[in-house]
Short mmCIF file of C-alpha atoms and ligand atoms in Angstrom, two decimals:
data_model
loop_
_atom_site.label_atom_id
_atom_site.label_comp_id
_atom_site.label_asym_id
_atom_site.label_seq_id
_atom_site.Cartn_x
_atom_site.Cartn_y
_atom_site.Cartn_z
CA UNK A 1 0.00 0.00 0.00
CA UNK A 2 1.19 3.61 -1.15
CA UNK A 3 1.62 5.81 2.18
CA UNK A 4 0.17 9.37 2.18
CA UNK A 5 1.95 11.89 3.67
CA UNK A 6 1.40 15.54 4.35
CA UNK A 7 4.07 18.14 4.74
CA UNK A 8 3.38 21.71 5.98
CA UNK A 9 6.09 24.19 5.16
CA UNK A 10 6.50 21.94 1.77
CA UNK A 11 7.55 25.60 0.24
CA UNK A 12 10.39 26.12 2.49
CA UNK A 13 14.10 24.52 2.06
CA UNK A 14 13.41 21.17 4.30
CA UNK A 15 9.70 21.04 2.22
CA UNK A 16 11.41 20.68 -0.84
CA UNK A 17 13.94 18.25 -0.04
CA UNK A 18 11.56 16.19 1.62
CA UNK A 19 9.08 15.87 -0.59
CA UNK A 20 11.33 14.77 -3.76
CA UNK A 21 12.84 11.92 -1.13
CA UNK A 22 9.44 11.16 0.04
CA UNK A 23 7.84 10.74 -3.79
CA UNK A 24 11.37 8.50 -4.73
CA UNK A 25 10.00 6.40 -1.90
CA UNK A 26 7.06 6.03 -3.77
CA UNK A 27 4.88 8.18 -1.13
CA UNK A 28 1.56 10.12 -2.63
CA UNK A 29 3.00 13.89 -0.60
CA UNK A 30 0.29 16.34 -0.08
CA UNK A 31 1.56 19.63 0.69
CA UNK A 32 0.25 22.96 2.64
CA UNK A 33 1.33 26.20 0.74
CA UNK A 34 0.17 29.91 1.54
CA UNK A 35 -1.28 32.08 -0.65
CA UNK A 36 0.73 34.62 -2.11
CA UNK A 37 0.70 37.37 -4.46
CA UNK A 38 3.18 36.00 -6.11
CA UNK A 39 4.77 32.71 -7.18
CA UNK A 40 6.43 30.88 -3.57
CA UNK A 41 6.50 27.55 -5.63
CA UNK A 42 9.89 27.61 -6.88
CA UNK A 43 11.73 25.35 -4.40
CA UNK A 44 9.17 22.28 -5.75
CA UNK A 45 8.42 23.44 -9.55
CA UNK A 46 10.88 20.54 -10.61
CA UNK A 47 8.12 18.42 -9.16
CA UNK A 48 4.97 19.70 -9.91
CA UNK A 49 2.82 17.64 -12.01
CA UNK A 50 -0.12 18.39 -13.82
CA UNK A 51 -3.80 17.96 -11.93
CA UNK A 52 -4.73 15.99 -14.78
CA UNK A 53 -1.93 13.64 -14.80
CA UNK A 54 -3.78 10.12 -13.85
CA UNK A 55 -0.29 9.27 -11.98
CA UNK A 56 0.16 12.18 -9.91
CA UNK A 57 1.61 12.02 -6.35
CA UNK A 58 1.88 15.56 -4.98
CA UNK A 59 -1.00 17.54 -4.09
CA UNK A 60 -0.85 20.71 -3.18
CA UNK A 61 -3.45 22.87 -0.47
CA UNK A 62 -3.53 26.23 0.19
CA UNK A 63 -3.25 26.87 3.95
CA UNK A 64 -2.39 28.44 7.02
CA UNK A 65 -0.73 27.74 9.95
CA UNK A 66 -2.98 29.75 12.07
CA UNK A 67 -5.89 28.38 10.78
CA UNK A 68 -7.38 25.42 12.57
CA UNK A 69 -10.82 24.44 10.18
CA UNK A 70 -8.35 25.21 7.07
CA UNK A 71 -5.89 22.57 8.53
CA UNK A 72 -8.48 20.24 10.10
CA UNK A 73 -10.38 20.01 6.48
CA UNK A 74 -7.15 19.11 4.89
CA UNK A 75 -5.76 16.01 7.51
CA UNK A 76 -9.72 14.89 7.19
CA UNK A 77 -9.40 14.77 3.03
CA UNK A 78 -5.80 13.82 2.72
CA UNK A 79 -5.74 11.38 6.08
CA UNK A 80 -1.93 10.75 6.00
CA UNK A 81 -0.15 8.06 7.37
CA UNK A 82 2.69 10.60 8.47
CA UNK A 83 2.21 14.28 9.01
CA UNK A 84 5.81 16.65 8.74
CA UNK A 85 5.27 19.93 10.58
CA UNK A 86 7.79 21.56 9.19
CA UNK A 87 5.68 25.54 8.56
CA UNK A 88 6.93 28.37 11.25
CA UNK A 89 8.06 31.53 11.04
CA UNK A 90 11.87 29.98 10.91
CA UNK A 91 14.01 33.57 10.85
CA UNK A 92 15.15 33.78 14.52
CA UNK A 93 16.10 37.55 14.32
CA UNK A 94 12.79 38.37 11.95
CA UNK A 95 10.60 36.84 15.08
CA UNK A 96 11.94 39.87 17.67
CA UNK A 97 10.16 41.90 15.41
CA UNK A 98 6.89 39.86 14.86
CA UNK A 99 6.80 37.83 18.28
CA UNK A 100 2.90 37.48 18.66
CA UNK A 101 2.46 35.63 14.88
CA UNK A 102 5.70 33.88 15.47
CA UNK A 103 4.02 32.07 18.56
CA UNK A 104 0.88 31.64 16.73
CA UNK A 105 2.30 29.76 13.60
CA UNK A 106 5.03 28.14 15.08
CA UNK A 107 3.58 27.63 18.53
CA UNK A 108 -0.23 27.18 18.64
CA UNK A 109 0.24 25.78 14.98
CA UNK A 110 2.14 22.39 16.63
CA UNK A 111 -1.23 22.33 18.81
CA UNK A 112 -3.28 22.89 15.68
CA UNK A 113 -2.01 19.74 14.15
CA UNK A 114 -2.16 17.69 17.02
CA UNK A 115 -5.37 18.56 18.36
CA UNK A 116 -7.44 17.76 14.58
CA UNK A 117 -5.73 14.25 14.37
CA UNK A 118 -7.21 13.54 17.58
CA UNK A 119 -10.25 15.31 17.55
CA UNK A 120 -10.58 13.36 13.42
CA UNK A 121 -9.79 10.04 15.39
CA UNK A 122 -6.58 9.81 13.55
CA UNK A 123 -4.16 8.56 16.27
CA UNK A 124 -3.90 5.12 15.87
CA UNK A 125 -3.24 6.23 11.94
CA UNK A 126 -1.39 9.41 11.88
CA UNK A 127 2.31 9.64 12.78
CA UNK A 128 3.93 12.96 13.38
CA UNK A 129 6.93 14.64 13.64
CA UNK A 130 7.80 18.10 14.60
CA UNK A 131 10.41 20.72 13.49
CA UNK A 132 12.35 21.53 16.85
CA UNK A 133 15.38 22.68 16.53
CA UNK A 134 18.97 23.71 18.41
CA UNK A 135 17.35 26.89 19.18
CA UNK A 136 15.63 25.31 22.49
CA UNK A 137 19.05 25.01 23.84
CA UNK A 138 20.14 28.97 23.69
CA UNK A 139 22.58 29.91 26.64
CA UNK A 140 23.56 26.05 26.42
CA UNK A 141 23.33 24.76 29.73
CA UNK A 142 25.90 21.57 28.38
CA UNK A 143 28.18 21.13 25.66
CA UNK A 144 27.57 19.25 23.29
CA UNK A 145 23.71 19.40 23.53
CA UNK A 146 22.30 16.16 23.21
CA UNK A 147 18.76 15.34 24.15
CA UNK A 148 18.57 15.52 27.81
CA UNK A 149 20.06 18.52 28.35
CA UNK A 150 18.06 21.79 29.63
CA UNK A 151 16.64 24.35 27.61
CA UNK A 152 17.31 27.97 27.70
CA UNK A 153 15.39 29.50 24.78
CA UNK A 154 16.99 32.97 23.94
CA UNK A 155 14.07 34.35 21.18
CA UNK A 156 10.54 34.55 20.55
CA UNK A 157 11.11 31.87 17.96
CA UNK A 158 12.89 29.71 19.94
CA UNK A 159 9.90 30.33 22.88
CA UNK A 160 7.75 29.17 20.74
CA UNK A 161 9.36 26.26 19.52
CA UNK A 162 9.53 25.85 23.18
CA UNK A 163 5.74 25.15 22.98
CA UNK A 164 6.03 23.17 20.14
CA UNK A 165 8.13 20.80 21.52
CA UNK A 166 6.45 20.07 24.89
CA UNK A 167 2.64 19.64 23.08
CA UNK A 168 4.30 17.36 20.95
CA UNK A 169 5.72 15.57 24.37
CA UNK A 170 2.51 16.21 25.67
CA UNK A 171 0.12 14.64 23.01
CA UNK A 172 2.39 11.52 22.71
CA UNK A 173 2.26 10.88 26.79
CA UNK A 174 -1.32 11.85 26.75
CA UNK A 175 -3.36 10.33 24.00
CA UNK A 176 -0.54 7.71 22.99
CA UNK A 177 0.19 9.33 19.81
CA UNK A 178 3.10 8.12 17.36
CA UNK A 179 4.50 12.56 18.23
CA UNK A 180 8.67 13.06 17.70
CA UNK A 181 10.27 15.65 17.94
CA UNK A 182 13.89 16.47 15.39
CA UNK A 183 15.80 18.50 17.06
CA UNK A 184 17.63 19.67 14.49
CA UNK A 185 20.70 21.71 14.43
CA UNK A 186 21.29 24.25 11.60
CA UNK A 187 21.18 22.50 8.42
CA UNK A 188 21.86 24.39 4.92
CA UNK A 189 22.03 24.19 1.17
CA UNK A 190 21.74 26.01 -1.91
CA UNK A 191 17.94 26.40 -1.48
CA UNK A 192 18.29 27.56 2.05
CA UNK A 193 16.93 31.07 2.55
CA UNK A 194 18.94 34.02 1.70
CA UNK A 195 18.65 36.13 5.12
CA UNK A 196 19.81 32.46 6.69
CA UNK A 197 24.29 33.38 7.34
CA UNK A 198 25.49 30.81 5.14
CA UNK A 199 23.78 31.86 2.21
CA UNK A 200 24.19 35.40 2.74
CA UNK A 201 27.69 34.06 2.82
CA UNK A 202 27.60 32.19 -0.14
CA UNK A 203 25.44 34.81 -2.60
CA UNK A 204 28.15 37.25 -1.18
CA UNK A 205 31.07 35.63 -1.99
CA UNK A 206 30.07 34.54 -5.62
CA UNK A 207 28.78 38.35 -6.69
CA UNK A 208 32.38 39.49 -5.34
CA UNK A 209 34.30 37.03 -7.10
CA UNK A 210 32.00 37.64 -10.23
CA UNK A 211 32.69 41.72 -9.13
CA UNK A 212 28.69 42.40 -8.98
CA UNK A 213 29.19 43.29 -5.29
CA UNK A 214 31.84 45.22 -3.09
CA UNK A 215 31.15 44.15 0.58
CA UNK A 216 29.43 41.98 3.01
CA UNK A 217 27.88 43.34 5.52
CA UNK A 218 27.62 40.59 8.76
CA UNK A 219 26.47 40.62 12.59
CA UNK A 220 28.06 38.61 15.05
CA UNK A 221 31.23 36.91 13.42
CA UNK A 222 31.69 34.95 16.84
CA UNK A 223 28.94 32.76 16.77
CA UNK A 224 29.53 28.86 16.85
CA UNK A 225 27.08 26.67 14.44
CA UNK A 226 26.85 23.02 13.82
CA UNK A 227 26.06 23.27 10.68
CA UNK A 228 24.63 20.27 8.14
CA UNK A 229 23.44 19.95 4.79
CA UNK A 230 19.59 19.70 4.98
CA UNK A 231 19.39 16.75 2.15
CA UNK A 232 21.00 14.46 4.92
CA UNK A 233 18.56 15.91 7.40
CA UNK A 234 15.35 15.21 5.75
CA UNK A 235 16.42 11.67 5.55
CA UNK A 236 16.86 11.17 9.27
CA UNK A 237 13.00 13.20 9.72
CA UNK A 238 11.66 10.35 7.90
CA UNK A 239 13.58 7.83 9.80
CA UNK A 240 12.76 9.35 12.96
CA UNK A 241 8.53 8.27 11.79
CA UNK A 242 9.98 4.71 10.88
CA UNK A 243 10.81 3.81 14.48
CA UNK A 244 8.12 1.62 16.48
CA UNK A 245 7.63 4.37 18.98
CA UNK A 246 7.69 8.45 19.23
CA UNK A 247 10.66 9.45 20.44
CA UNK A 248 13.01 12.85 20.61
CA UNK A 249 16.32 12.60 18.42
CA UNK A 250 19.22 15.52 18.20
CA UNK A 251 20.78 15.43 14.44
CA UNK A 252 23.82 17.35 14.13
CA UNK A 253 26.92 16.59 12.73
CA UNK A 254 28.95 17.14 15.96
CA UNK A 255 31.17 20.05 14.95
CA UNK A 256 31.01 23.49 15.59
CA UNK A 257 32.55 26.05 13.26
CA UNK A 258 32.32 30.58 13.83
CA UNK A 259 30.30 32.14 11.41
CA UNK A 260 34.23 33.97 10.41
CA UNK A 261 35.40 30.24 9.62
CA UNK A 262 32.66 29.97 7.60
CA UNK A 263 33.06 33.42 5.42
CA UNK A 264 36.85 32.15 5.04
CA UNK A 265 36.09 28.84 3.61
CA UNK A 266 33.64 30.45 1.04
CA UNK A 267 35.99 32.59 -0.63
CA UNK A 268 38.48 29.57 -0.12
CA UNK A 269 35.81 27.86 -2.72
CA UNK A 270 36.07 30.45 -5.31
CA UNK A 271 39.89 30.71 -4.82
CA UNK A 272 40.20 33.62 -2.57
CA UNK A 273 42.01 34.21 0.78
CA UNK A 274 40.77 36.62 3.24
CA UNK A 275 42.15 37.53 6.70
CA UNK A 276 40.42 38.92 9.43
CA UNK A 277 42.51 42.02 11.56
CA UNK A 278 40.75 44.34 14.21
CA UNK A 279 38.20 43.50 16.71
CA UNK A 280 34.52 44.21 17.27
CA UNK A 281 32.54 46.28 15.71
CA UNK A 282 35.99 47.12 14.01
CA UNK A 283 36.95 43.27 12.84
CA UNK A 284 37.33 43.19 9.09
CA UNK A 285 37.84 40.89 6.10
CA UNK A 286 40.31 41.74 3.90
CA UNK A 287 41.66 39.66 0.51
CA UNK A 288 45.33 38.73 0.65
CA UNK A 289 46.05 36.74 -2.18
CA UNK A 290 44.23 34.51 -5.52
CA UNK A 291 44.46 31.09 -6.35
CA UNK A 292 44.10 31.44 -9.85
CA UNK A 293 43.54 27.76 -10.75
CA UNK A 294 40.63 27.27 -8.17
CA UNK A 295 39.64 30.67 -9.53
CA UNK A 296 39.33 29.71 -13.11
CA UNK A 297 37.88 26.29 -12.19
CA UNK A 298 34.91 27.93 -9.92
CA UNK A 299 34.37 31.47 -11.43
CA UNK A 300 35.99 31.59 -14.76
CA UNK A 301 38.92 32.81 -16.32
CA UNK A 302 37.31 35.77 -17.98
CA UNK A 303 36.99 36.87 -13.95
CA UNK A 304 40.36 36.74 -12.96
CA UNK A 305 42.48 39.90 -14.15
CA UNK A 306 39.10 41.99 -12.51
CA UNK A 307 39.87 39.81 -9.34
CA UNK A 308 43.28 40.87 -8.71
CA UNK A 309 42.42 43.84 -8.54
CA UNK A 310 40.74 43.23 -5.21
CA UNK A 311 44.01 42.08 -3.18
CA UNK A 312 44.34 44.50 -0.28
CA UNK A 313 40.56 45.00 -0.47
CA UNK A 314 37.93 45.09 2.20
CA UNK A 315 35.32 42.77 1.29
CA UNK A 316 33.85 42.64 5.16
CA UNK A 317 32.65 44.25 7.73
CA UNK A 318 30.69 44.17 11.09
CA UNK A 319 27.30 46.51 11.21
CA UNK A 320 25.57 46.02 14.56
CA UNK A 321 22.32 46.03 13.20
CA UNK A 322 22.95 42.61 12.56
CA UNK A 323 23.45 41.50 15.78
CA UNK A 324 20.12 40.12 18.06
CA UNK A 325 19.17 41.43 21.37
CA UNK A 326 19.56 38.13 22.94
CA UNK A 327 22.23 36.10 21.07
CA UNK A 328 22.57 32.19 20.98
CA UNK A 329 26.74 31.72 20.62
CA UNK A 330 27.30 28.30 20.94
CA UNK A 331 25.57 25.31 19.54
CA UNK A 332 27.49 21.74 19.25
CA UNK A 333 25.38 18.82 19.13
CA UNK A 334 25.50 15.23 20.05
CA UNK A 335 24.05 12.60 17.66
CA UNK A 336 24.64 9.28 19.37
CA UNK A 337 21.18 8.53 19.76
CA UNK A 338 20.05 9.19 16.14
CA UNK A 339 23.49 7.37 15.14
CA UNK A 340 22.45 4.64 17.17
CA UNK A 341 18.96 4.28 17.12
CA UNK A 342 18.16 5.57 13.64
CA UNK A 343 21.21 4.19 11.87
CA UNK A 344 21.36 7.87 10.24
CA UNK A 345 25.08 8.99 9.10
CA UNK A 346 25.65 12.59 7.41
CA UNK A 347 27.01 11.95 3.66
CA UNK A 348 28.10 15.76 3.97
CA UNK A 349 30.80 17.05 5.94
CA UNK A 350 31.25 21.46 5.96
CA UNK A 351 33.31 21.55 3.34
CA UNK A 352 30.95 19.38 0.60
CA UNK A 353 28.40 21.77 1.85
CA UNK A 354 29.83 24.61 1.70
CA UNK A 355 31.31 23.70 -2.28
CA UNK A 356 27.47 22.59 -2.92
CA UNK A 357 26.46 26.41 -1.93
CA UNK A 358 29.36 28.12 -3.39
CA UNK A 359 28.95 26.22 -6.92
CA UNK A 360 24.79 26.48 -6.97
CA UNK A 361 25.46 30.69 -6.17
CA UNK A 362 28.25 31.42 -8.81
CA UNK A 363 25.84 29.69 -11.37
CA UNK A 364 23.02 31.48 -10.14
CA UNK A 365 24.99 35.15 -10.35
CA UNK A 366 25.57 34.51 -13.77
CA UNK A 367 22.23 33.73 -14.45
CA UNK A 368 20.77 36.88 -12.51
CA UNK A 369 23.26 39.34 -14.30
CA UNK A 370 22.38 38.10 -17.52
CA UNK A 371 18.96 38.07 -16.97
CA UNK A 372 19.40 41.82 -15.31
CA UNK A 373 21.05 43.14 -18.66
CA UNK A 374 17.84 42.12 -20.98
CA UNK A 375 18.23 38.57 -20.73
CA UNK A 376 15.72 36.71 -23.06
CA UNK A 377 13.19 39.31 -22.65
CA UNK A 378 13.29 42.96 -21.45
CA UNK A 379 9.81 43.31 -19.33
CA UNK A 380 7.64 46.34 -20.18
CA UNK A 381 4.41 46.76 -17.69
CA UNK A 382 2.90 49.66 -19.86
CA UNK A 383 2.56 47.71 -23.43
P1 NAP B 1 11.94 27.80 5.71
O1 NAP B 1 12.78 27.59 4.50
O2 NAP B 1 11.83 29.16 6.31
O3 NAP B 1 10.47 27.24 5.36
C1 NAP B 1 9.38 27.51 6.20
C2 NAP B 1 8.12 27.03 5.54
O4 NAP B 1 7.01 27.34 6.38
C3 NAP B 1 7.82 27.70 4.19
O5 NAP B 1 7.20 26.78 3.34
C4 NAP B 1 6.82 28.79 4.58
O6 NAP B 1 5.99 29.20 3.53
C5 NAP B 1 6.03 28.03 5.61
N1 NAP B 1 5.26 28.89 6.50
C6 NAP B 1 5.69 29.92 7.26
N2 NAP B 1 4.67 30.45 7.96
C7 NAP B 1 3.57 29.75 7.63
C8 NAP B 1 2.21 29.81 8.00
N3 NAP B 1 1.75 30.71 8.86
N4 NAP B 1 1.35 28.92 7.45
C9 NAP B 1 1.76 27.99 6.55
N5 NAP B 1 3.04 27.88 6.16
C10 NAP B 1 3.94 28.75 6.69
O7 NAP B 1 12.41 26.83 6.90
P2 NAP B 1 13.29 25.48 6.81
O8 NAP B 1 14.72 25.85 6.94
O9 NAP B 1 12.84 24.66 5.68
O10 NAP B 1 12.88 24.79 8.19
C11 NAP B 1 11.78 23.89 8.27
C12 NAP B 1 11.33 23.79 9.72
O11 NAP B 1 12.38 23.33 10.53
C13 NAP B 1 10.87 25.10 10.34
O12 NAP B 1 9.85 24.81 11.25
C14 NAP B 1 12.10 25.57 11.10
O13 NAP B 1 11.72 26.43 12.15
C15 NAP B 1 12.66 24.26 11.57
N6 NAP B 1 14.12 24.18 11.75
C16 NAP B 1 14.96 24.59 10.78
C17 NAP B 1 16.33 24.44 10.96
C18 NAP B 1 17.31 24.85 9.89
O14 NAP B 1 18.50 24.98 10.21
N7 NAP B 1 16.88 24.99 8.63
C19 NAP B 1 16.81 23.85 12.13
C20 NAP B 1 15.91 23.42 13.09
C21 NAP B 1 14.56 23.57 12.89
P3 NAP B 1 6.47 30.33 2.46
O15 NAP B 1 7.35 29.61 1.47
O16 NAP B 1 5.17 30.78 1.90
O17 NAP B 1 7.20 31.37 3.23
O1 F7E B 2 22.25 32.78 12.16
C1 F7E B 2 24.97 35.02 13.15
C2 F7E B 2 23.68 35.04 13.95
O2 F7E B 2 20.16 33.35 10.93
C3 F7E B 2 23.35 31.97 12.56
C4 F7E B 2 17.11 28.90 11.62
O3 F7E B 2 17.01 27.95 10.59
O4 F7E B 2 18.89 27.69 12.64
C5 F7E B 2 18.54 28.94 12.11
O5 F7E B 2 18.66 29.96 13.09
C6 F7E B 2 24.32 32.80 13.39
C7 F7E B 2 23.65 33.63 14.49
O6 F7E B 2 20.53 31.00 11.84
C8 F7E B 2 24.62 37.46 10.52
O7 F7E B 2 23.73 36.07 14.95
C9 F7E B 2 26.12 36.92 11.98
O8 F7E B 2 24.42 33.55 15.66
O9 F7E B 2 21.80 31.71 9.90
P1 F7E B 2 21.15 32.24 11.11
P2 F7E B 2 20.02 30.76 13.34
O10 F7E B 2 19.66 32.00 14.05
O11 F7E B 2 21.03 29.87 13.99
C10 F7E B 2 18.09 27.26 13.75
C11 F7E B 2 18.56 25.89 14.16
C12 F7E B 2 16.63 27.35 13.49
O12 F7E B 2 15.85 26.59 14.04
C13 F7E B 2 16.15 28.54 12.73
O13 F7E B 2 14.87 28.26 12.16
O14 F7E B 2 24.94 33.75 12.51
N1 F7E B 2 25.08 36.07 12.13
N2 F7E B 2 25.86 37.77 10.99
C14 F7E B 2 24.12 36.37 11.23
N3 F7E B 2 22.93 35.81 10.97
C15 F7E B 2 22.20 36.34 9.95
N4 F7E B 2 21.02 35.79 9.64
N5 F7E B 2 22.63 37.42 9.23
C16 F7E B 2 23.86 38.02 9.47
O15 F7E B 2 24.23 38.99 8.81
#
């Protein structure tokens, strides 16, 4: 029998990846999207089909997080054999600014979810697991985090992940419920968002190799991440609804890395060294020298007398607007038990993911500057 499952966030980075692993499983994947003026499909368009395709195994529902009939009509229609909450307001900084909707969608949406697959007598059926995340462990209380250690959430997002996490707890003690919560640490990839650090990274680096862009402006260059590529991650969400029981897993790869280490392997990528001098506010990135054959072989040769121009240049610098009032600067986790239990094993280390960004960007600059100079077509509103 084909399972059904149901994926809300299926826009976002983790949706996407998880629904094309889901459908080569041979899943039917139903998935929640918002409305929006305009197209927030582009993450999945490789695997839309068409409605009248007799074959077709993703469906797609418009939704919202904060609305419970909306999400309660679509478990009743779809009833999946494993929901993935993966929808919340995911920007940790963004959610200082918009605390109340943050704990609506990502807090009192977990409940949503839960509370119509009881209430639709689903819970013998329905399996589900829920996006929690590193953030819970904030001013880390233990190090490396693993899943018995305290929480100490340190932003309105991470508060009401807080929430998120204990219903989940709750519903599974409660009602008996197949709940789990991934706590996943930071996981990236080309399709992560671009307000996320490594991708602001990685876009920055390939415009100033490709000289579209000058400098990069970054917050806290101190900050420790265990950082993972988010194809490996999906893999151990769906392991994590395989087991015979609900259970709470850490994934992380186990290494911890400054957001600064991370800005100096990206230009390492495209070929270019870049120290760090001052401190602070004052700490900046400047380039000291070319590799020319990594160059050539990631940006292109036609790049390279333009490039050397830059030695001796700034390319960052620290603007405190960046930083958060409340900042989380250490996160290491411990993945025994999902090593152990789940049998799940990162293929990617920091530096495959990091080449995987820094490749997927300079091909995307390209595209964007071409497409900025007239590309196929030159838009005109008025004719
Ligand atoms: P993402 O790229 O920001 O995707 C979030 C998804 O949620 C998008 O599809 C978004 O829709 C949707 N969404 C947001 N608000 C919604 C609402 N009110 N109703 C319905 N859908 C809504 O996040 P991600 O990186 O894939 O992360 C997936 C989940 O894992 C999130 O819950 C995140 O908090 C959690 N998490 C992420 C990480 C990480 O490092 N990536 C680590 C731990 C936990 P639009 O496309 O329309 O915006
Ligand atoms: O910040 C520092 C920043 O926004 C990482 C979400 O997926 O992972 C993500 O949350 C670090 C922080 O991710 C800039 O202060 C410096 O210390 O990439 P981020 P995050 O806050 O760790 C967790 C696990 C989630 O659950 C979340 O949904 O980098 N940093 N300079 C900066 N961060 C940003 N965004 N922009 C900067 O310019």
């Amino acid at each position: 029998m084909k399972k059904v499952a149901l994926i809300t966030g299926i826009t976002g980075q983790d949706g996407a990846y998880l629904a094309e692993y889901l459908l080569k499983l041979g899943y039917e994947v139903h998935g929640i999207k918002r409305r929006a003026s305009l197209f927030n499909t582009d993450r999945i368009d490789h695997l839309y089909q068409d409605p009248h395709d007799e074959n077709r195994r993703l469906f797609l529902h418009y939704g919202d997080m904060t609305d419970s009939m909306n999400l309660t009509r679509i478990i009743q229609e779809v009833q999946p054999d494993e929901i993935y909450n993966l929808a919340a307001m995911s920007h940790v900084k963004v959610s200082f600014d918009t605390p109340e909707y943050t704990a609506n969608a990502d807090g009192i949406g977990t409940l949503r979810i839960l509370e119509a697959v009881r209430l639709l007598g689903l819970t013998e059926k329905t399996r589900i697991y829920q996006a929690s995340t590193s953030e819970l462990y904030g001013l880390v209380q233990e190090v490396p985090q693993r899943e018995s250690t305290p929480f100490y959430p340190r932003s309105p997002y991470a508060v009401a992940k807080l929430y998120g996490y204990w219903i989940t707890v709750n519903y599974r003690e409660a009602y008996g419920m197949h709940a789990s919560n991934g706590i996943l640490f930071n996981h990236e990839s080309p399709l992560r968002g671009e307000t996320f650090v490594t991708r602001k990274i990685t876009r920055a680096v390939a415009k100033i190799a490709l000289g579209q862009q000058d400098k990069l402006f970054l917050g806290n260059l101190s900050a420790k991440r265990d950082w993972g590529h988010a194809k490996d991650y999906v893999r151990a969400m769906h392991a994590i609804l395989q087991q015979p029981e609900g259970s709470d897993y850490v994934i992380a790869t186990g290494i911890t890395t400054t957001v600064r280490d991370f800005v100096k392997l990206s230009f390492k990528n495209v070929g270019i060294t870049v120290d760090f001098k001052n401190e602070g506010v004052d700490e900046v990135g400047v380039i000291s020298g070319i590799d020319e054959v990594m160059f050539i072989a990631r940006v292109g040769a036609e790049y390279l007398e333009a490039s050397k121009a830059l030695i001796g240049q700034e390319v960052v610098r620290v603007d405190p607007a960046y930083f958060r009032p409340t900042e989380v600067e250490l996160l290491i986790g411990d993945p025994t038990k999902s090593k152990t239990v789940l049998g799940w094993e990162p293929e990617y280390d920091l530096e495959g993911l990091c080449e995987d960004m820094i490749i997927s960007d300079v091909k995307l600059m390209k595209k964007d500057a071409f497409l900025k100079e007239g590309g196929y077509k030159t838009l005109n509103y008025f004719e």
